[in-house]
PDB file of C-alpha atoms and ligand atoms in Angstrom:
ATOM      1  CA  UNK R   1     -14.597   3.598  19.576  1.00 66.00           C
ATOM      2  CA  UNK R   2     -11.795   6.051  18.967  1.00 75.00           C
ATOM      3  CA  UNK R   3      -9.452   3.016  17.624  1.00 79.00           C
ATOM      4  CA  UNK R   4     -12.098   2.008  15.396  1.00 86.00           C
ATOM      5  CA  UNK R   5     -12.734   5.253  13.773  1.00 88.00           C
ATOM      6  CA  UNK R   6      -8.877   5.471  13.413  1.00 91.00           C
ATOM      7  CA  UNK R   7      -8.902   2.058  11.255  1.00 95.00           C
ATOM      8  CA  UNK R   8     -11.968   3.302   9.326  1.00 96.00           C
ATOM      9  CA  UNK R   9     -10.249   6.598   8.487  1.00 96.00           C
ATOM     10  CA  UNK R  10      -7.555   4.361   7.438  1.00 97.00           C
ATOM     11  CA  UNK R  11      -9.804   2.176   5.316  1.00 98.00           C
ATOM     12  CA  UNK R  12     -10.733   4.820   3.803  1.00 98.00           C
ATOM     13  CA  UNK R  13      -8.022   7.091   3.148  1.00 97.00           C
ATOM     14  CA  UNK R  14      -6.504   3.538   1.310  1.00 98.00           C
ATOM     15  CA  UNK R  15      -9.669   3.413  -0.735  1.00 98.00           C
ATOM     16  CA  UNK R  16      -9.242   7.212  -2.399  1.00 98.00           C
ATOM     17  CA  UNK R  17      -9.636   5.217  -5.841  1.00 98.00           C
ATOM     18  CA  UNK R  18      -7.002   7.715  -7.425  1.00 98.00           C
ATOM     19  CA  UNK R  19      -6.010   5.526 -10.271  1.00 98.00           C
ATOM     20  CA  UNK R  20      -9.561   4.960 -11.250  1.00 98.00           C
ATOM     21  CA  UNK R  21     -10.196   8.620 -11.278  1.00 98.00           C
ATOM     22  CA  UNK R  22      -7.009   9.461 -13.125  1.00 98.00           C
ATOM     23  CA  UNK R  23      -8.463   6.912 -15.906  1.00 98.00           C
ATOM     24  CA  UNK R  24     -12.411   8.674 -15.495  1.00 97.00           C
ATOM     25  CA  UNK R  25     -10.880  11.925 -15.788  1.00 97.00           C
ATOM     26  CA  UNK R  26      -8.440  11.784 -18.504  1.00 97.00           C
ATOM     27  CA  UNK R  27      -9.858   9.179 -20.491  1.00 96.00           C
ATOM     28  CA  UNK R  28     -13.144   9.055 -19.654  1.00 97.00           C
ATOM     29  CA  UNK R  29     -11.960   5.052 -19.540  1.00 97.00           C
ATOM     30  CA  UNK R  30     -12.709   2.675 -16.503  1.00 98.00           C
ATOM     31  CA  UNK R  31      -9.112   2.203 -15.885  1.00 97.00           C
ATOM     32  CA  UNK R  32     -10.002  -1.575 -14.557  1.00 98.00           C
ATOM     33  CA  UNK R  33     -11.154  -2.572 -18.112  1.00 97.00           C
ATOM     34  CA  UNK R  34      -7.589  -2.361 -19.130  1.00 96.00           C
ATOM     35  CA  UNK R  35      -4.331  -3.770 -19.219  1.00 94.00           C
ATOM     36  CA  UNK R  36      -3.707  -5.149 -16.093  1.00 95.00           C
ATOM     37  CA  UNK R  37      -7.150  -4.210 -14.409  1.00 96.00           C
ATOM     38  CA  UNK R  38      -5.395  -2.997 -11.611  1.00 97.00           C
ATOM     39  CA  UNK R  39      -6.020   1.015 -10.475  1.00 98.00           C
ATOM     40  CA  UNK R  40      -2.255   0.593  -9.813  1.00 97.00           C
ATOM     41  CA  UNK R  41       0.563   3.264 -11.048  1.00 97.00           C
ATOM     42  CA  UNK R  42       1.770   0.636 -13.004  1.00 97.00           C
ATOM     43  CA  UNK R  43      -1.061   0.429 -15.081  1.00 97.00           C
ATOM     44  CA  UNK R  44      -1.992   3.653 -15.310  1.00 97.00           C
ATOM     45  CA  UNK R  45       1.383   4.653 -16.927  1.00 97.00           C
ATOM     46  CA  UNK R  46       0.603   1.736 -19.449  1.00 96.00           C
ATOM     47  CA  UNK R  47      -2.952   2.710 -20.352  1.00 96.00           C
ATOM     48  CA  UNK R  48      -2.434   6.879 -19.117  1.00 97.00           C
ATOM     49  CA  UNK R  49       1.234   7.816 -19.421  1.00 96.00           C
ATOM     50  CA  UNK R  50       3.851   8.972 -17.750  1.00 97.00           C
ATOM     51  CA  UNK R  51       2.571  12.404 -16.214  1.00 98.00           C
ATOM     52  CA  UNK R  52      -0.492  10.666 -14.417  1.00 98.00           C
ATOM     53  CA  UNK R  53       1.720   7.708 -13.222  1.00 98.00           C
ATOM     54  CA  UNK R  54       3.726   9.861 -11.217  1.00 98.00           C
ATOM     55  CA  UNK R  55       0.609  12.070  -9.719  1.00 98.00           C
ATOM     56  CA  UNK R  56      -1.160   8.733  -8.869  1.00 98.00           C
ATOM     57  CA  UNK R  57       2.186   6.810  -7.417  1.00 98.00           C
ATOM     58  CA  UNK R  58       2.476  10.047  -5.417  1.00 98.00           C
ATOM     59  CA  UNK R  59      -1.144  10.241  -4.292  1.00 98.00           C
ATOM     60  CA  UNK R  60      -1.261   6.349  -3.111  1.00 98.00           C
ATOM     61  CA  UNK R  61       2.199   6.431  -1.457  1.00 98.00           C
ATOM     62  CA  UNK R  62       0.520   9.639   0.533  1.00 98.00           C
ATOM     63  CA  UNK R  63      -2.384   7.553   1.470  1.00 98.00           C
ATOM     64  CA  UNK R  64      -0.495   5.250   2.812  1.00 97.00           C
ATOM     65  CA  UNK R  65       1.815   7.643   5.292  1.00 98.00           C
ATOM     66  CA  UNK R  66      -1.314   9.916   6.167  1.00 98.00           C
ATOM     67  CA  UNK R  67      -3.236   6.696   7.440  1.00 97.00           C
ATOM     68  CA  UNK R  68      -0.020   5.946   9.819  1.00 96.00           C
ATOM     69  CA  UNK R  69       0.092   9.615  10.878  1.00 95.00           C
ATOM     70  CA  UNK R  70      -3.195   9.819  11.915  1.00 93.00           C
ATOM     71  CA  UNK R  71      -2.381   7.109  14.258  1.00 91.00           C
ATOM     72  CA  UNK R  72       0.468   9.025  15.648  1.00 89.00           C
ATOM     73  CA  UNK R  73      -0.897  12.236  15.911  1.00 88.00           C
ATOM     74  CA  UNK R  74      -4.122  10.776  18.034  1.00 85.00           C
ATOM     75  CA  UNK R  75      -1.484   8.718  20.195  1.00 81.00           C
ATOM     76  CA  UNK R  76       1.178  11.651  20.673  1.00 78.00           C
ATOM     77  CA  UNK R  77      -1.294  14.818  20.016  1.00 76.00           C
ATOM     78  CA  UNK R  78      -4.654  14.697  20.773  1.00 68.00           C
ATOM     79  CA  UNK R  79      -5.029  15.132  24.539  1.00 63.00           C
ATOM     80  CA  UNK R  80      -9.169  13.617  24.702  1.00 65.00           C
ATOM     81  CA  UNK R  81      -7.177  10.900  23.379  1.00 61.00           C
ATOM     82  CA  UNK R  82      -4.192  10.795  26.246  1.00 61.00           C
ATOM     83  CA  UNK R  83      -6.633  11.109  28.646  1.00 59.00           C
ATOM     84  CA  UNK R  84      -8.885   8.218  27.708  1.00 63.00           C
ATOM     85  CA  UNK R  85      -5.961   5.905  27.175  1.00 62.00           C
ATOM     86  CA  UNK R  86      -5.111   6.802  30.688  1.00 62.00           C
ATOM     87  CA  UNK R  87      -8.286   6.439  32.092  1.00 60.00           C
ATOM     88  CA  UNK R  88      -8.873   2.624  30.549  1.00 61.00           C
ATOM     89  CA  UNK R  89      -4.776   2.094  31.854  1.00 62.00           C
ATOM     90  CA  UNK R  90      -3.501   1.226  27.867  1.00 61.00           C
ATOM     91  CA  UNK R  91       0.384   0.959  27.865  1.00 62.00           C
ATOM     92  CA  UNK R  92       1.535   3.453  25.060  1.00 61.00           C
ATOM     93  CA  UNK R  93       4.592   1.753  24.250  1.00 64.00           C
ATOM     94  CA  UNK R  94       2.343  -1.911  23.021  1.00 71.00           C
ATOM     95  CA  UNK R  95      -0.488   0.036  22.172  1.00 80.00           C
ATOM     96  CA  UNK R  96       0.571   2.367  19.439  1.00 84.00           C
ATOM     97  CA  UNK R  97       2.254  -0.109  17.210  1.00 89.00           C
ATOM     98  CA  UNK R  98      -0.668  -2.051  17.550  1.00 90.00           C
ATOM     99  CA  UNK R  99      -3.127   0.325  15.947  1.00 91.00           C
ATOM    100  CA  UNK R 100      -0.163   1.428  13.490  1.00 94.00           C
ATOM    101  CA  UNK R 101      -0.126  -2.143  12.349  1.00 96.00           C
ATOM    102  CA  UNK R 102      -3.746  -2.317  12.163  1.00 96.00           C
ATOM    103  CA  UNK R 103      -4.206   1.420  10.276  1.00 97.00           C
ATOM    104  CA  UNK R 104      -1.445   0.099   7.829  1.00 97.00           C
ATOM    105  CA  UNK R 105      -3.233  -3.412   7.098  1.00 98.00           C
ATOM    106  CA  UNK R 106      -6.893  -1.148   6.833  1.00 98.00           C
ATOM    107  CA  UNK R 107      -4.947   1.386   4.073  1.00 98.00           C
ATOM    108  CA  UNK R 108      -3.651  -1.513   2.046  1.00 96.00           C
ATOM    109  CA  UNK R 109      -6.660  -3.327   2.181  1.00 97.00           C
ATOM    110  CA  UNK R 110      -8.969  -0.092   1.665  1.00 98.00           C
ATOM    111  CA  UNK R 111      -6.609   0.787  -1.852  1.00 98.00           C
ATOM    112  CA  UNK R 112      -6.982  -2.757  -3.135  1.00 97.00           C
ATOM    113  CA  UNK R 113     -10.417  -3.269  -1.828  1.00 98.00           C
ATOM    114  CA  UNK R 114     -11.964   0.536  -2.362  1.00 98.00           C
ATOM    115  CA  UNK R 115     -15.670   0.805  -1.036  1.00 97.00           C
ATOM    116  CA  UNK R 116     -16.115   3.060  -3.915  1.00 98.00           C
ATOM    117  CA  UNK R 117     -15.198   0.860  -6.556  1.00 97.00           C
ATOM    118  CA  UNK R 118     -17.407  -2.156  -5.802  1.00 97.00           C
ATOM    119  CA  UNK R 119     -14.125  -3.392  -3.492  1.00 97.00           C
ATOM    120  CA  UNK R 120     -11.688  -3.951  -6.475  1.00 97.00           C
ATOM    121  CA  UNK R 121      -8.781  -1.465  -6.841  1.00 96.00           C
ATOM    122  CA  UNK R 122      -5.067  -2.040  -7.403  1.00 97.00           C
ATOM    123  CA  UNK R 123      -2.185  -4.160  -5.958  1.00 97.00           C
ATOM    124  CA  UNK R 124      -1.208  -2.213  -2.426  1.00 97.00           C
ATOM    125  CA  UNK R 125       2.392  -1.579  -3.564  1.00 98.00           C
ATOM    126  CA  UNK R 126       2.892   2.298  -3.713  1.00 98.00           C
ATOM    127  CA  UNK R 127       0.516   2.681  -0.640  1.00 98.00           C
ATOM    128  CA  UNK R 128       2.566  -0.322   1.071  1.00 98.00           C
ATOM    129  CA  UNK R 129       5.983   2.310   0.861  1.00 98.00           C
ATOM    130  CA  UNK R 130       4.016   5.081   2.076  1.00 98.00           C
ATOM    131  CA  UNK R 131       2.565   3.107   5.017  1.00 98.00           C
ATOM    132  CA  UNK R 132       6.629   1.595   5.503  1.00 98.00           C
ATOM    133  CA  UNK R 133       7.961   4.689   5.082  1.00 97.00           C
ATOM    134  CA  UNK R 134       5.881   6.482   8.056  1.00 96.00           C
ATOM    135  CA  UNK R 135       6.106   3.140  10.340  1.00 96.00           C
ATOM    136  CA  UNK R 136       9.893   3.693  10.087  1.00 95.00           C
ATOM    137  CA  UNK R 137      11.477   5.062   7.187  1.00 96.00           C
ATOM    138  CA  UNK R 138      14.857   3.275   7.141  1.00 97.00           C
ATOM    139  CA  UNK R 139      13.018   0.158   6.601  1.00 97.00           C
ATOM    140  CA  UNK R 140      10.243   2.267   3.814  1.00 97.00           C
ATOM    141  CA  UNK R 141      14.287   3.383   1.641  1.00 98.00           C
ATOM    142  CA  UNK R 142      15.984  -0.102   2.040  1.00 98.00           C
ATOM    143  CA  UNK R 143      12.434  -1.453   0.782  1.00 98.00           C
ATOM    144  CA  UNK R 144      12.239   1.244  -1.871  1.00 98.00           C
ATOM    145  CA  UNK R 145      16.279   0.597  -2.907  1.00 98.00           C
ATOM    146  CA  UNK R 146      15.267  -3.295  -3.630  1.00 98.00           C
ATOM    147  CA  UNK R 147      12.044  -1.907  -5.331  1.00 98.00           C
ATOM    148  CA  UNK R 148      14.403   0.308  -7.676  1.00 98.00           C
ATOM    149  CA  UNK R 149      17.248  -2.117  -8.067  1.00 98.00           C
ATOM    150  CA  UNK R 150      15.201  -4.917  -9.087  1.00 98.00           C
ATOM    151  CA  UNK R 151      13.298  -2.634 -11.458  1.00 97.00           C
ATOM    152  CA  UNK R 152      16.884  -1.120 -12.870  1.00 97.00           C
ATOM    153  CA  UNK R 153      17.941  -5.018 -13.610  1.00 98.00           C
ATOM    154  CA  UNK R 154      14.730  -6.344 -14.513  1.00 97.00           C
ATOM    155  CA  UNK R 155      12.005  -3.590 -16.182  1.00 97.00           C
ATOM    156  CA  UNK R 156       9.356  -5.812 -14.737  1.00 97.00           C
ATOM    157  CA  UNK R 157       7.471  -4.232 -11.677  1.00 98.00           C
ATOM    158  CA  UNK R 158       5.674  -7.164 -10.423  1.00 98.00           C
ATOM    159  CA  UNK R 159       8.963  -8.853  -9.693  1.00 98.00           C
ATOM    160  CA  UNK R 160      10.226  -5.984  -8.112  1.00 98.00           C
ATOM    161  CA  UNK R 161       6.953  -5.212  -5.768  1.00 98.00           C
ATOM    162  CA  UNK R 162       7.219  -8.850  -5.168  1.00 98.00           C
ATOM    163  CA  UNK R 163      10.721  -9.043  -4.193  1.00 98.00           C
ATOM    164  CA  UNK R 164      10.299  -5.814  -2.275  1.00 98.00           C
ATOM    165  CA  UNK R 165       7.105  -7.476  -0.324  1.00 98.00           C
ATOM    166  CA  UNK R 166       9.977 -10.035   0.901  1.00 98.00           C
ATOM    167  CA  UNK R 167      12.747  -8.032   1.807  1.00 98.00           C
ATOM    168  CA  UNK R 168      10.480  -5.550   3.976  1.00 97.00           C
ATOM    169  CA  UNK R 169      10.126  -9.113   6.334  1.00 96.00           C
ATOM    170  CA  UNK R 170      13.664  -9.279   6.229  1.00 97.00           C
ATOM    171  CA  UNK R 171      14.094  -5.528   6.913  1.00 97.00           C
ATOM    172  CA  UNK R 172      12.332  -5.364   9.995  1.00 96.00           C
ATOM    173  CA  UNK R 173      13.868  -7.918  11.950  1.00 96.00           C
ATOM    174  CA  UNK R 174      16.934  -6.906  10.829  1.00 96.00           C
ATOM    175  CA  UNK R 175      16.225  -3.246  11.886  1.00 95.00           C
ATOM    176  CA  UNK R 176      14.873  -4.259  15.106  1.00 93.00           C
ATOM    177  CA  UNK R 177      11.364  -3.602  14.524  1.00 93.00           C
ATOM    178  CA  UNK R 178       8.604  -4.021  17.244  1.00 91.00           C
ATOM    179  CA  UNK R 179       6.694  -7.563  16.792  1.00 92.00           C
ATOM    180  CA  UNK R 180       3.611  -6.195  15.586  1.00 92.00           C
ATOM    181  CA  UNK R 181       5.393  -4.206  12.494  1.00 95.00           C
ATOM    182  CA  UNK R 182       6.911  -7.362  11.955  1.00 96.00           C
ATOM    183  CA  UNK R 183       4.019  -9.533  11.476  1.00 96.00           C
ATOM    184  CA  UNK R 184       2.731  -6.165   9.553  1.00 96.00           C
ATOM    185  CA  UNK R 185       5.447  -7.356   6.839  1.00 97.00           C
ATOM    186  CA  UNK R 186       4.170 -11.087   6.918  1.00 97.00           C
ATOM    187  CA  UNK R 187       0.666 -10.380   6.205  1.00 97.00           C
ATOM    188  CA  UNK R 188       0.962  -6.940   4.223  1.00 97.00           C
ATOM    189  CA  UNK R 189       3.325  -8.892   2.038  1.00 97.00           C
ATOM    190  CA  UNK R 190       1.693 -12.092   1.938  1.00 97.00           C
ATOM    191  CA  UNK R 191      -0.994  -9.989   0.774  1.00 97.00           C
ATOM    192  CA  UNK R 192       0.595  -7.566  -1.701  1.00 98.00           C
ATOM    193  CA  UNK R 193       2.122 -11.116  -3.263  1.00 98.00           C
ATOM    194  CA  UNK R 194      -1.378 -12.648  -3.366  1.00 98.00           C
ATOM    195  CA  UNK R 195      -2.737  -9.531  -5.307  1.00 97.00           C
ATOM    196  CA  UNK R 196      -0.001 -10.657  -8.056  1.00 98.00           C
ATOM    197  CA  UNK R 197      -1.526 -13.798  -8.566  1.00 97.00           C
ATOM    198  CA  UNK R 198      -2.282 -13.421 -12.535  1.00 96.00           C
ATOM    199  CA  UNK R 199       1.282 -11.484 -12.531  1.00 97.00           C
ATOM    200  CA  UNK R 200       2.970 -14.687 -11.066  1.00 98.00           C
ATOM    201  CA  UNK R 201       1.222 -16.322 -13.857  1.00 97.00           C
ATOM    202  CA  UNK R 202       2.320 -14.284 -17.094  1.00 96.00           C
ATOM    203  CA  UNK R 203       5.695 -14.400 -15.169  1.00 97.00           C
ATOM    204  CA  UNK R 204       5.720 -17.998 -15.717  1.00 97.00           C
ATOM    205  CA  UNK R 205       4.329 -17.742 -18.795  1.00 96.00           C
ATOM    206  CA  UNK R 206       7.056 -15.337 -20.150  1.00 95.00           C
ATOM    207  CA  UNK R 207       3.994 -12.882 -21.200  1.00 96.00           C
ATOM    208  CA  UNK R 208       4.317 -10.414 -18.553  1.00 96.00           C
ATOM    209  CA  UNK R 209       5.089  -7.042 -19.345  1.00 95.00           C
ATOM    210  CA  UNK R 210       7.825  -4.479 -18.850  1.00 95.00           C
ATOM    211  CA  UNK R 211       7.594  -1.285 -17.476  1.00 94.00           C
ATOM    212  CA  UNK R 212       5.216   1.329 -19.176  1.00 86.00           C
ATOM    213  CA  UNK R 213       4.601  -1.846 -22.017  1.00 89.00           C
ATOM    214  CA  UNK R 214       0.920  -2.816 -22.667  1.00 88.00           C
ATOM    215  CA  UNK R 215       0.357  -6.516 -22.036  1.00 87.00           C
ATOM    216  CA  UNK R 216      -0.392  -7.305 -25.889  1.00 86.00           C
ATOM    217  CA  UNK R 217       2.787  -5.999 -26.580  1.00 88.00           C
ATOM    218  CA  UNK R 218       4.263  -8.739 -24.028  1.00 85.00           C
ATOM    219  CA  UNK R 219       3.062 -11.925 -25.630  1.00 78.00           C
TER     220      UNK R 219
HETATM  221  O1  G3P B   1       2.455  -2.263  -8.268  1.00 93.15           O
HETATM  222  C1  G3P B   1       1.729  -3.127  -9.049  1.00 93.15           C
HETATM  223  C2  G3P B   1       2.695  -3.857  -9.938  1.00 93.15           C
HETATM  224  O2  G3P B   1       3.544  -4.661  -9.172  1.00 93.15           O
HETATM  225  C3  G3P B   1       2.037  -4.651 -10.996  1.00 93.15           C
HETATM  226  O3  G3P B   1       1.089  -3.873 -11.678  1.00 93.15           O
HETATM  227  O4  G3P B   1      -0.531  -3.357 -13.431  1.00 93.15           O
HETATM  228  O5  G3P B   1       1.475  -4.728 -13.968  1.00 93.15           O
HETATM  229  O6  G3P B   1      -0.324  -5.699 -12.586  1.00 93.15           O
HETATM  230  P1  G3P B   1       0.377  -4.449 -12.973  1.00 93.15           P
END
């Protein structure tokens, strides 16, 4: 019971629709009947500007490493908690990265799949760095220094959230992550590159556009 309620605080923390709320509040716009659709930071610096880009980047990469902390703090803190696990015999050392790999896949699924917005929402990438940066934050800066230097060459984000998707699968073996954050960068990236779906298709098309650019302006 305890490990569910950790993955539904998770969930939910991820679905804090902050994007949608910058676009209610600001705009009085439904921030998924624009641009991109997505509740994203992306799209809200396209449709919202700068100003609430950064507030709602910063908000969704919180999300992210607040969902993974709660999972430490009940394994490390919370002694109802230490005592159950000891009780039922749990090993600690598989156990934790278990339900950290679990809370992280429930955040990034709760942020693109929000209960409060009829489960649509935005693409998981900010809340994918905060979730990488708690799980181990060498591997959350070499994913956000692949995330900035594609961005630096390129000006497109999807490119660089999908590159950065890749290399985090790359960065955790390489880092000597523990198996289950490992397969947490196969299917949190296979995921975040699904979500980018009608990206990998203006890509293609040449119509996709650059940062802060509105996607008229792009075709
Ligand atoms: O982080 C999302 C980004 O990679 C793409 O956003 O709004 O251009 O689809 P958007």
């Amino acid at each position: 019971i305890n490990n569910a309620l950790l993955l539904i605080v998770a969930y939910l923390l991820g679905s804090i629709p902050t994007g949608y709320l910058a676009g209610r509040l600001l705009k009085g716009i439904d921030i998924r009947q624009e641009g991109s659709g997505s509740t994203g930071a992306t799209n809200v610096l396209r449709t919202l500007g700068k100003v609430p880009a950064i507030v709602v980047l910063a908000v969704d990469v919180a999300k992210g490493a607040l969902a993974i902390a709660a999972v430490n703090y009940a394994f490390t803190t919370l002694p109802g908690w230490l005592y159950f696990s000891k009780l039922v015999g749990l090993d600690f050392n598989l156990w934790q990265p278990v339900m950290v790999t679990l809370a992280g896949l429930a955040a990034l699924i709760g942020h693109s799949k929000s209960i409060w917005l009829g489960f649509t929402g935005g693409k998981s990438v900010a809340t994918s760095l905060g979730i990488l940066l708690a799980m181990n934050w060498v591997v959350g800066l070499a994913t956000l220094g692949v995330f900035g230097l594609t961005i630096a060459i390129t000006r497109i984000v999807s490119i660089s959230s999908i590159l950065g998707a890749v290399s985090v699968i790359v960065s955790m073996i390489l880092f000597a992550q523990p198996l289950p954050y490992v397969l947490f960068a196969i299917a949190g990236g296979g995921y975040v590159i699904w979500r980018h779906r009608s990206n990998i298709e203006r890509l293609i098309a040449g119509t996709e556009p650059k940062l802060g650019q509105k996607l008229e302006e792009a075709e």
